[in-house]
mmCIF file of C-alpha atoms and ligand atoms in Angstrom:
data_model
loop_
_atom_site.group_PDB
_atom_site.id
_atom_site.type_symbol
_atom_site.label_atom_id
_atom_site.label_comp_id
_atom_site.label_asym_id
_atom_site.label_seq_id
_atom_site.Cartn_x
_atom_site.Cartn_y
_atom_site.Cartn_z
ATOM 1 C CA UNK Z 126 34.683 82.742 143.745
ATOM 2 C CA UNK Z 127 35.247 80.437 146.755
ATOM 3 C CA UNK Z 128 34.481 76.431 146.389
ATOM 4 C CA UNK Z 129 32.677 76.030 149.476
ATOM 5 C CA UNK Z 130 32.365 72.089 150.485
ATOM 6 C CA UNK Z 131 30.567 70.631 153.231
ATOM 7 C CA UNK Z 132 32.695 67.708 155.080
ATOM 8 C CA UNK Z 133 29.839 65.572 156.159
ATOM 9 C CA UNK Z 134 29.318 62.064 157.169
ATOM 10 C CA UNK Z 135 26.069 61.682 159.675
ATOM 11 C CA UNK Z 136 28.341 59.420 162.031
ATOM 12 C CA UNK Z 137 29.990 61.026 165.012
ATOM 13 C CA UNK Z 138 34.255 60.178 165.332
ATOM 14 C CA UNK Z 139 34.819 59.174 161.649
ATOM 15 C CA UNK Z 140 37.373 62.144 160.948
ATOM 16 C CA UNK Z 141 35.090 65.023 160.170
ATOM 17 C CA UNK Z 142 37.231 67.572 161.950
ATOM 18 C CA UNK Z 143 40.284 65.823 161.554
ATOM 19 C CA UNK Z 144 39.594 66.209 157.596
ATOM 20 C CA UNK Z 145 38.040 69.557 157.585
ATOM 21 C CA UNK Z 146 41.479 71.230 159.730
ATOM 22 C CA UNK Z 147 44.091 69.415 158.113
ATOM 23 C CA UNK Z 148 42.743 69.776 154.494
ATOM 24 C CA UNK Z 149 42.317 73.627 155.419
ATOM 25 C CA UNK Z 150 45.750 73.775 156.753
ATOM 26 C CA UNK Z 151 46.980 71.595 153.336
ATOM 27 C CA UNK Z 152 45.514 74.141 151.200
ATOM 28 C CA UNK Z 153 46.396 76.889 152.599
ATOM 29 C CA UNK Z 154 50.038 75.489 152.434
ATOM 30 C CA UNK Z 155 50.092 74.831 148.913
ATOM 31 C CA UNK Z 156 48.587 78.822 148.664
ATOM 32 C CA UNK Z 157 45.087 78.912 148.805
ATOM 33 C CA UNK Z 158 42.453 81.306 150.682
ATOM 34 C CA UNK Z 159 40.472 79.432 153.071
ATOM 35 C CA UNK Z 160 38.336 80.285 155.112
ATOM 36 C CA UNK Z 161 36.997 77.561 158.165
ATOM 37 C CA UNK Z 162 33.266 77.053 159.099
ATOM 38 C CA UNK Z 163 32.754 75.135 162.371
ATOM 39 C CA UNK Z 164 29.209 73.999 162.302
ATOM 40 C CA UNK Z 165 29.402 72.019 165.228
ATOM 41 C CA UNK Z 166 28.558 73.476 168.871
ATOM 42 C CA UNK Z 167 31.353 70.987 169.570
ATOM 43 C CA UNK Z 168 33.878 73.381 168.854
ATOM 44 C CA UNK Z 169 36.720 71.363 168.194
ATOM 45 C CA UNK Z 170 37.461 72.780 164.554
ATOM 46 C CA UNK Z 171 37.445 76.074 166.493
ATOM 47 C CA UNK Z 172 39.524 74.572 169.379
ATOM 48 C CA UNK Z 173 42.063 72.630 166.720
ATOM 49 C CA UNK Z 174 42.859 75.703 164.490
ATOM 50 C CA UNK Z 175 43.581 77.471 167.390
ATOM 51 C CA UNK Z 176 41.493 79.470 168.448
ATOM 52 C CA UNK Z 177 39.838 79.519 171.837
ATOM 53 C CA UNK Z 178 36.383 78.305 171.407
ATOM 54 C CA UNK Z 179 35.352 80.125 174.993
ATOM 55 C CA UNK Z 180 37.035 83.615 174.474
ATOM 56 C CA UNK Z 181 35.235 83.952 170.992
ATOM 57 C CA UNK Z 182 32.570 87.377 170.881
ATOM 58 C CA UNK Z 183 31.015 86.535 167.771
ATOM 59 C CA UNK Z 184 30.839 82.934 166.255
ATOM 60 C CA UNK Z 185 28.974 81.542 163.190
ATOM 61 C CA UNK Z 186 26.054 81.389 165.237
ATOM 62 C CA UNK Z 187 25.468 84.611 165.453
ATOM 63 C CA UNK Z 188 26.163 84.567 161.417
ATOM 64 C CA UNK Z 189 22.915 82.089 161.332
ATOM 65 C CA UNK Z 190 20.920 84.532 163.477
ATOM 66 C CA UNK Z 191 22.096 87.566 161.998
ATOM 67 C CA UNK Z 192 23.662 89.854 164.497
ATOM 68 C CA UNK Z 193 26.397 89.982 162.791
ATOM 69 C CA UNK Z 194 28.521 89.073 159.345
ATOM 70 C CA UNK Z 195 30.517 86.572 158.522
ATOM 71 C CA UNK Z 196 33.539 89.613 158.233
ATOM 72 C CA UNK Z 197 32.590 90.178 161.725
ATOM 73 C CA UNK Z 198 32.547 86.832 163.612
ATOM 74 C CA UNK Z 199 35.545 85.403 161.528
ATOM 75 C CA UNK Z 200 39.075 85.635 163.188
ATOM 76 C CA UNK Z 201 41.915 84.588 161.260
ATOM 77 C CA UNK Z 202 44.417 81.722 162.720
ATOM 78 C CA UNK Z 203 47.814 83.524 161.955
ATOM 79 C CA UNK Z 204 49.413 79.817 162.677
ATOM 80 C CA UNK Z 205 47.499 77.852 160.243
ATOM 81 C CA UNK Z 206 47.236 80.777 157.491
ATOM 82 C CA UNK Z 207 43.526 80.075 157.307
ATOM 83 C CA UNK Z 208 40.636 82.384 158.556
ATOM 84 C CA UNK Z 209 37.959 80.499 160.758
ATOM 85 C CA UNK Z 210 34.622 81.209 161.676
ATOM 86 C CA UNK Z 211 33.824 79.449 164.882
ATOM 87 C CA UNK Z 212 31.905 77.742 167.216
ATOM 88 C CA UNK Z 213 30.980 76.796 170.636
ATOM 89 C CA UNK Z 214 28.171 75.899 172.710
ATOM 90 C CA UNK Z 215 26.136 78.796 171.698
ATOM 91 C CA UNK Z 216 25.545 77.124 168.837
ATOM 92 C CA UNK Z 217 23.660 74.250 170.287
ATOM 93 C CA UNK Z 218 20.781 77.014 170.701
ATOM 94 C CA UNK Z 219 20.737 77.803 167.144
ATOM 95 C CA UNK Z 220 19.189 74.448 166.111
ATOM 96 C CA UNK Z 221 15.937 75.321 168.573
ATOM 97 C CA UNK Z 222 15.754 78.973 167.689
ATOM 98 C CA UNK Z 223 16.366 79.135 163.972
ATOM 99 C CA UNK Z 224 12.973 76.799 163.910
ATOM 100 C CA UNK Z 225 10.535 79.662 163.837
ATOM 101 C CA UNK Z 226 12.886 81.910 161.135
ATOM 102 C CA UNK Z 227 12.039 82.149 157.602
ATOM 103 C CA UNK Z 228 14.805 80.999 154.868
ATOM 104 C CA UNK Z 229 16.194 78.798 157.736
ATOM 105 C CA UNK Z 230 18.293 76.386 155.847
ATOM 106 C CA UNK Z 231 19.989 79.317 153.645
ATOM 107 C CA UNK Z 232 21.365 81.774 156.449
ATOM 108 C CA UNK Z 233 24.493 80.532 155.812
ATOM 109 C CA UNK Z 234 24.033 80.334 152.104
ATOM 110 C CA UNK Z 235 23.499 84.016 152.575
ATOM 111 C CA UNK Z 236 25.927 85.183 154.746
ATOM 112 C CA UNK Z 237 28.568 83.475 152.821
ATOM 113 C CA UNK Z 238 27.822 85.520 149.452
ATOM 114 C CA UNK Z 239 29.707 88.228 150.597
ATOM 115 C CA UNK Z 240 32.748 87.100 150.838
ATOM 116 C CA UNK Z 241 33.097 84.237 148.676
ATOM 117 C CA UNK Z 242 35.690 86.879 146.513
ATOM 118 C CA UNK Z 243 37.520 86.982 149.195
ATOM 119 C CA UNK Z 244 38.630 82.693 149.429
ATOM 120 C CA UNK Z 245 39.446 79.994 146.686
ATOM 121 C CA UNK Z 246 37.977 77.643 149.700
ATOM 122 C CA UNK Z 247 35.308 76.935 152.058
ATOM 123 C CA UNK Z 248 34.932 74.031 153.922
ATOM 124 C CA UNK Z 249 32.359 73.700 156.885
ATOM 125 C CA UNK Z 250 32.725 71.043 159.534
ATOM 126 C CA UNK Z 251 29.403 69.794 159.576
ATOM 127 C CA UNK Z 252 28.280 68.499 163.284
ATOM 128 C CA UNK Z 253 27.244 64.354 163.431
ATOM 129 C CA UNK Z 254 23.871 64.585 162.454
ATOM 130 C CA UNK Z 255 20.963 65.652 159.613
ATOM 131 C CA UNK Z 256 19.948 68.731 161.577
ATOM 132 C CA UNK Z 257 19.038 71.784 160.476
ATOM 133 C CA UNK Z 258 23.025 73.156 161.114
ATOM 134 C CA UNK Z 259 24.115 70.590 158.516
ATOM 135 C CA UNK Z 260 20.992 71.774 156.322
ATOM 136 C CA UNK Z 261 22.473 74.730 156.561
ATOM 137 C CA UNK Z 262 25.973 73.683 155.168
ATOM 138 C CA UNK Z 263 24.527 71.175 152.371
ATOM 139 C CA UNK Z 264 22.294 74.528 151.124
ATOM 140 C CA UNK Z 265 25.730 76.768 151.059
ATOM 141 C CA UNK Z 266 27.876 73.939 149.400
ATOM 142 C CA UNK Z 267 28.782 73.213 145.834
ATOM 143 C CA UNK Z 268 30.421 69.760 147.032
ATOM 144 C CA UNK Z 269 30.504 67.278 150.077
ATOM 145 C CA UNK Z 270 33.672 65.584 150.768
ATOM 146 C CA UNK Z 271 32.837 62.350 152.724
ATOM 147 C CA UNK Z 272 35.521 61.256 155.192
ATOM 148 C CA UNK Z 273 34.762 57.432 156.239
ATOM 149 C CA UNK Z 274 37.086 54.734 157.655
ATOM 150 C CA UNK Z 275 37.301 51.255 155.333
ATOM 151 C CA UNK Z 276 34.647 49.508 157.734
ATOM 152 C CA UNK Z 277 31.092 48.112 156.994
ATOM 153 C CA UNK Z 278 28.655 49.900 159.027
ATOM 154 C CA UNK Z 279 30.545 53.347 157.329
ATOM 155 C CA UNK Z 280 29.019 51.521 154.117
ATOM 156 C CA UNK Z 281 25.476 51.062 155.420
ATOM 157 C CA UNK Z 282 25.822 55.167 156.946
ATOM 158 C CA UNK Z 283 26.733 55.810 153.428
ATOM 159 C CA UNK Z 284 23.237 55.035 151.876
ATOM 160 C CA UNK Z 285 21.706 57.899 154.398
ATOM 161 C CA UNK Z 286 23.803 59.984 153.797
ATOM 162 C CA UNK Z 287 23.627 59.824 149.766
ATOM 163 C CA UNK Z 288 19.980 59.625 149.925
ATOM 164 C CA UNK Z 289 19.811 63.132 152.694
ATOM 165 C CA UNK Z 290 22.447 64.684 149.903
ATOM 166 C CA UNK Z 291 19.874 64.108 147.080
ATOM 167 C CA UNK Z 292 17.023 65.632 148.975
ATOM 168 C CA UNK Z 293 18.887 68.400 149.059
ATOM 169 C CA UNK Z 294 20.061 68.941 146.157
ATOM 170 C CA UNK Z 295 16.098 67.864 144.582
ATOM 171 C CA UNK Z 296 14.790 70.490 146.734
ATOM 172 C CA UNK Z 297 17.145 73.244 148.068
ATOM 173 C CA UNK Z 298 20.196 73.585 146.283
ATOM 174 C CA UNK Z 299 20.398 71.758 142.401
ATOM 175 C CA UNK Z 300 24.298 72.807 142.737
ATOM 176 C CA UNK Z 301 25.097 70.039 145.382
ATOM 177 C CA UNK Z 302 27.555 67.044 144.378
ATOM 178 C CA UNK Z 303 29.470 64.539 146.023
ATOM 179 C CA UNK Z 304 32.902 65.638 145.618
ATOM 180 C CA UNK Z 305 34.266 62.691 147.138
ATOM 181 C CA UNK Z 306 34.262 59.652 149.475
ATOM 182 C CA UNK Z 307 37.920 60.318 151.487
ATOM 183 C CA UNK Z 308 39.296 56.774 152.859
ATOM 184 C CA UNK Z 309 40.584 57.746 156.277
ATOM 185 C CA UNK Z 310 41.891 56.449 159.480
ATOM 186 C CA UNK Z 311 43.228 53.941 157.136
ATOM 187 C CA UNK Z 312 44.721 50.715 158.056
ATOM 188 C CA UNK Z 313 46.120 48.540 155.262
ATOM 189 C CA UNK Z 314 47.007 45.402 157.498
ATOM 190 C CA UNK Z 315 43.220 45.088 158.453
ATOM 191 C CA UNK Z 316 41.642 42.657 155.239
ATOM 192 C CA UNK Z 317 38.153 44.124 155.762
ATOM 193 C CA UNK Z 318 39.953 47.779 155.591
ATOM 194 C CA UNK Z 319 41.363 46.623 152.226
ATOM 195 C CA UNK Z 320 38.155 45.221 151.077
ATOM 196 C CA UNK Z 321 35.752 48.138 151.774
ATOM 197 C CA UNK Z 322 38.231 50.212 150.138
ATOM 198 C CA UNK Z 323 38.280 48.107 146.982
ATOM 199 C CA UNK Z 324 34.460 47.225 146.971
ATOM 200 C CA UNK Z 325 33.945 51.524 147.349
ATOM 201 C CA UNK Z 326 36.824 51.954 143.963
ATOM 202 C CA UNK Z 327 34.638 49.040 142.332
ATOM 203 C CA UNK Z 328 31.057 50.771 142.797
ATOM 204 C CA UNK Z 329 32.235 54.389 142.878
ATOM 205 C CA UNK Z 330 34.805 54.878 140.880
ATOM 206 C CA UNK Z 331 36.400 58.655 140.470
ATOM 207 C CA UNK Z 332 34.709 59.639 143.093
ATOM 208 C CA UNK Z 333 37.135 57.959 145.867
ATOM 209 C CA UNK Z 334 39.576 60.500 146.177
ATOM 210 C CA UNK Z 335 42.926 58.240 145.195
ATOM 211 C CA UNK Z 336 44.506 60.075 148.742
ATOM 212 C CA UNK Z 337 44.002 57.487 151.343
ATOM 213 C CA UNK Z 338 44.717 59.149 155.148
ATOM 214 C CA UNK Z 339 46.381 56.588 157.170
ATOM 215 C CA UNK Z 340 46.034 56.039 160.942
ATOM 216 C CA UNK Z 341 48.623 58.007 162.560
ATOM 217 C CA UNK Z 342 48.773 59.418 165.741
ATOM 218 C CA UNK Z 343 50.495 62.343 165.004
ATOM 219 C CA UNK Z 344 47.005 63.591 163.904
ATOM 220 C CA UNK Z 345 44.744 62.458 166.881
ATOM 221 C CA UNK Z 346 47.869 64.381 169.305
ATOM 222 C CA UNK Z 347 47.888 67.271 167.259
ATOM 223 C CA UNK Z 348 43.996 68.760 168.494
ATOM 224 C CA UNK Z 349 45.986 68.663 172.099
ATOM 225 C CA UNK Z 350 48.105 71.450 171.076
ATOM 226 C CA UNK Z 351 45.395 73.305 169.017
ATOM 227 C CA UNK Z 352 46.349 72.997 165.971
ATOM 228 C CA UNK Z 353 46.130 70.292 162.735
ATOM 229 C CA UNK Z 354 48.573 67.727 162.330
ATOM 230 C CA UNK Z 355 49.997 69.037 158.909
ATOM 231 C CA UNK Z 356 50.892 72.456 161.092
ATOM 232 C CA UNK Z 357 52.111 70.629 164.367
ATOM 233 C CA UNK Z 358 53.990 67.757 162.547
ATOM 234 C CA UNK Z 359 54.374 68.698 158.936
ATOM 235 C CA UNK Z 360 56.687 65.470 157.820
ATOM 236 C CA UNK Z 361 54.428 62.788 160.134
ATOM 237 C CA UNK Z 362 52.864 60.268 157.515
ATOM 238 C CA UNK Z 363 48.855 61.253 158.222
ATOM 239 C CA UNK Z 364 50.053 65.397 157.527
ATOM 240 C CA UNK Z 365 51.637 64.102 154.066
ATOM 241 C CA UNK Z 366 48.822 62.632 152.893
ATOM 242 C CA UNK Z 367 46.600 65.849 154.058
ATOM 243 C CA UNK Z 368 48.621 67.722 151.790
ATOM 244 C CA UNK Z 369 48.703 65.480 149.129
ATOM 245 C CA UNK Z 370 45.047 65.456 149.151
ATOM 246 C CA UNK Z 371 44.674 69.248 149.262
ATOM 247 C CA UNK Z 372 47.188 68.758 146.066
ATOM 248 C CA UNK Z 373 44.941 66.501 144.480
ATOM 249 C CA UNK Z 374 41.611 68.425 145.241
ATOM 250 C CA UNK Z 375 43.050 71.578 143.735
ATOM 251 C CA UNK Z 376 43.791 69.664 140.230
ATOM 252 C CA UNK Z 377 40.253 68.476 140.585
ATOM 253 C CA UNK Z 378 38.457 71.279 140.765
ATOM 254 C CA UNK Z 379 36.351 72.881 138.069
ATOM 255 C CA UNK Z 380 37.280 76.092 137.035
ATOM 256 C CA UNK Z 381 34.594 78.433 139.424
ATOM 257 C CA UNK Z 382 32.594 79.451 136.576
ATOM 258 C CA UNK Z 383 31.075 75.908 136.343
ATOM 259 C CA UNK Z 384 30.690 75.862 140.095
ATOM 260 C CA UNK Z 385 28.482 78.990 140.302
ATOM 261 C CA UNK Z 386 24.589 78.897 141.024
ATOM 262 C CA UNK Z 387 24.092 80.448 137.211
ATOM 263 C CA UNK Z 388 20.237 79.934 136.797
ATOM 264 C CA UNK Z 389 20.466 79.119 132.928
ATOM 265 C CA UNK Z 390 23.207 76.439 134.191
ATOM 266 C CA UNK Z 391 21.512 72.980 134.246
ATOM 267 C CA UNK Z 392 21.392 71.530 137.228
ATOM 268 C CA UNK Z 393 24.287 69.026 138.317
ATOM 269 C CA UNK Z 394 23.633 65.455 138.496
ATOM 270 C CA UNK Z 395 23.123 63.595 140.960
ATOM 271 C CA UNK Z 396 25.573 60.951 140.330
ATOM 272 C CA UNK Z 397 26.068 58.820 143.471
ATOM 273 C CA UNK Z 398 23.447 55.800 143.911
ATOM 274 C CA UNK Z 399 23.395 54.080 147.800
ATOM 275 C CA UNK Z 400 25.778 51.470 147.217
ATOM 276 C CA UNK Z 401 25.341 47.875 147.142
ATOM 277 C CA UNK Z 402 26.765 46.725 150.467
ATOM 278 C CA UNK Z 403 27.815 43.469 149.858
ATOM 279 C CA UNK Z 404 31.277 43.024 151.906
ATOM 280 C CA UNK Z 405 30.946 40.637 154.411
ATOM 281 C CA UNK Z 406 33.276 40.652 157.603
ATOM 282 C CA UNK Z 407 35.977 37.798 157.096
ATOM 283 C CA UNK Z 408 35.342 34.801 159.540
ATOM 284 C CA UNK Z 409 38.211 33.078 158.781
ATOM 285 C CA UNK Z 410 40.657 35.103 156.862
ATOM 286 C CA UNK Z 411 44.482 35.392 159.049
ATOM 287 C CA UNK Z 412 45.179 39.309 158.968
ATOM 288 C CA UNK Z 413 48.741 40.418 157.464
ATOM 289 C CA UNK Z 414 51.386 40.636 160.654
HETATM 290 P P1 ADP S 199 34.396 63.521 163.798
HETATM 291 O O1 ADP S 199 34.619 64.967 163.593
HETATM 292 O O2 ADP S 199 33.812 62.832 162.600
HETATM 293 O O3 ADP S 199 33.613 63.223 165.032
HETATM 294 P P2 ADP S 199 37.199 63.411 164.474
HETATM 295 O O4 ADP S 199 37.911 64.078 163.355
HETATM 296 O O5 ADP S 199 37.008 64.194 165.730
HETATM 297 O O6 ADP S 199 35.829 62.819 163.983
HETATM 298 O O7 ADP S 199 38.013 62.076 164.771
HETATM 299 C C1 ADP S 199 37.617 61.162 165.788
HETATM 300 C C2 ADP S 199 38.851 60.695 166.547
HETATM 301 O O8 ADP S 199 39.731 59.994 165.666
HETATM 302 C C3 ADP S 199 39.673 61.851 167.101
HETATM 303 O O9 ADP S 199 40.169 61.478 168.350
HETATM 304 C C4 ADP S 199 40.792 62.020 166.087
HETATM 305 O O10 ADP S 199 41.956 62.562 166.673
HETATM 306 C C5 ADP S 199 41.009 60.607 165.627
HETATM 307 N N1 ADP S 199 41.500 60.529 164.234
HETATM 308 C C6 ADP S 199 40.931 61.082 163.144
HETATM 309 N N2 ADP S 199 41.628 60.792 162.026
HETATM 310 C C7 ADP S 199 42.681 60.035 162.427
HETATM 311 C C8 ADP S 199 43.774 59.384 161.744
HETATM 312 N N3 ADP S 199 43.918 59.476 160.422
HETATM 313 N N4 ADP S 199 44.657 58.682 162.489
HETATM 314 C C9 ADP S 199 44.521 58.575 163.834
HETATM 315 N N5 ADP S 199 43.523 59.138 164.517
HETATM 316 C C10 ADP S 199 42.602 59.853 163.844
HETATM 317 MG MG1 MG S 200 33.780 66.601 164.612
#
């Protein structure tokens, strides 16, 4: 049974997508099925796996309103070896009409049952907000991944997001953890980049993924040509470490009998607290050359 993981973070340009194509593209590279959820009308998972977001028939939106499956509306992207269900403007709609729909926040949860047989992976692009599209992606999880860049407001977005993740999992899905916080658009000549990082080992321990994705701009060109940096530049620094975190989420993982809603199961703890934010910006400290 597929591991299906949310990449979520409620702030817009922190390396959702980036995460959620490359890591797809990374596992699929080191042999695993995965399939591609594009939760944002945004499109640009759709867009930078390849696939036109304006020629697609059926998208995941019509998966939430149930004209069609998630067989159906998924296409696969023969390029990155991954199958993606995408996304477009459409979606935008969803939010408004899904409102007066019973189950709302598990259509996806649904949909996805059938062919979780079919994928060892996943992961849904979640779009940069707590709506009820990302409600929809925390109730069909197992796991959040949480890209966020070394800075201290990502620390301060961090204690909304936790505390969102543990409604959720208190009220709608007891299966949901934090997989892991994901250090990206990393800098290591930047002191405060170096000291979030260390202050988010300090308070959260295993769950900072030891991967750390470095700026490179091999990764921010690669969307241009519609596809994910470890596909359109597989030795550039940023696609390395994509893979090397696919690597390292694959030795990770649970075997999927502990990651299956079994009702006798106990639920999962809960075992992220907000975090103490206590790094302060350096007034005075010279940064590395
Ligand atoms: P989000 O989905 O959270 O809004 P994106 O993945 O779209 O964020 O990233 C925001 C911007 O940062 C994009 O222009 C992207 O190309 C760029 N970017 C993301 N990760 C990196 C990285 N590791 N190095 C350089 N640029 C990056
Ligand atoms: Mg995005």
């Amino acid at each position: 049974m597929a591991k299906i993981f949310c990449i979520a973070n409620q702030k817009g340009g922190v390396g959702k997508t980036t995460t959620t194509v490359n890591l797809a593209a990374g596992l699929a590279k080191v042999g695993q099925r995965v399939l591609m959820i594009d939760l944002d009308p945004q499109g640009n998972a759709t867009m930078g796996s390849g696939i036109d977001k304006r020629r697609l028939e059926t998208t995941v939106y019509d998966v939430l309103l149930e004209s069609a499956s998630v067989a159906e509306a998924r296409v696969t992207s023969e390029r990155c070896g991954y199958d993606v269900l995408g996304a477009n403007r459409e979606l935008a709609g969803a939010e408004v009409e899904m409102v007066a729909l019973d189950r709302r926040e598990k259509r996806l949860r649904t949909a996805l049952a059938a062919v979780g047989a079919e994928y060892d992976f996943i992961l849904i692009d979640c779009p940069p907000s707590l709506s009820l599209l990302t409600l929809n992606g925390l109730c069909a999880a197992h796991g959040v991944i949480v890209p966020m860049q070394c800075e201290y407001f990502a620390l301060e977005g961090l204690t909304d997001l936790v505390n969102t993740i543990k409604q959720v999992h208190a009220n709608l899905n007891k299966n949901l953890q934090i997989i892991g916080l994901l250090r990206v658009m990393f800098d290591p000549r930047i002191t405060l980049q170096q000291q979030v990082s260390e202050q988010l080992k300090a308070h959260f321990g295993d769950k900072v993924f030891d991967t750390v994705i470095p700026r490179n701009v091999r990764l921010a060109e690669a969307p241009s040509y519609g596809l994910p940096g470890v596909v359109f530049d597989p030795p550039a620094k940023g696609s390395q470490a994509f893979v090397t975190f696919a690597e390292e989420l694959v030795r990770k993982m649970p075997p999927a009998s502990a990651m299956t809603s079994d009702a006798s199961a106990p639920a999962a703890p809960m075992p992220m607290d907000p975090p103490p934010v206590t790094v302060h910006a350096p007034e005075e400290t010279p940064e590395s050359p």
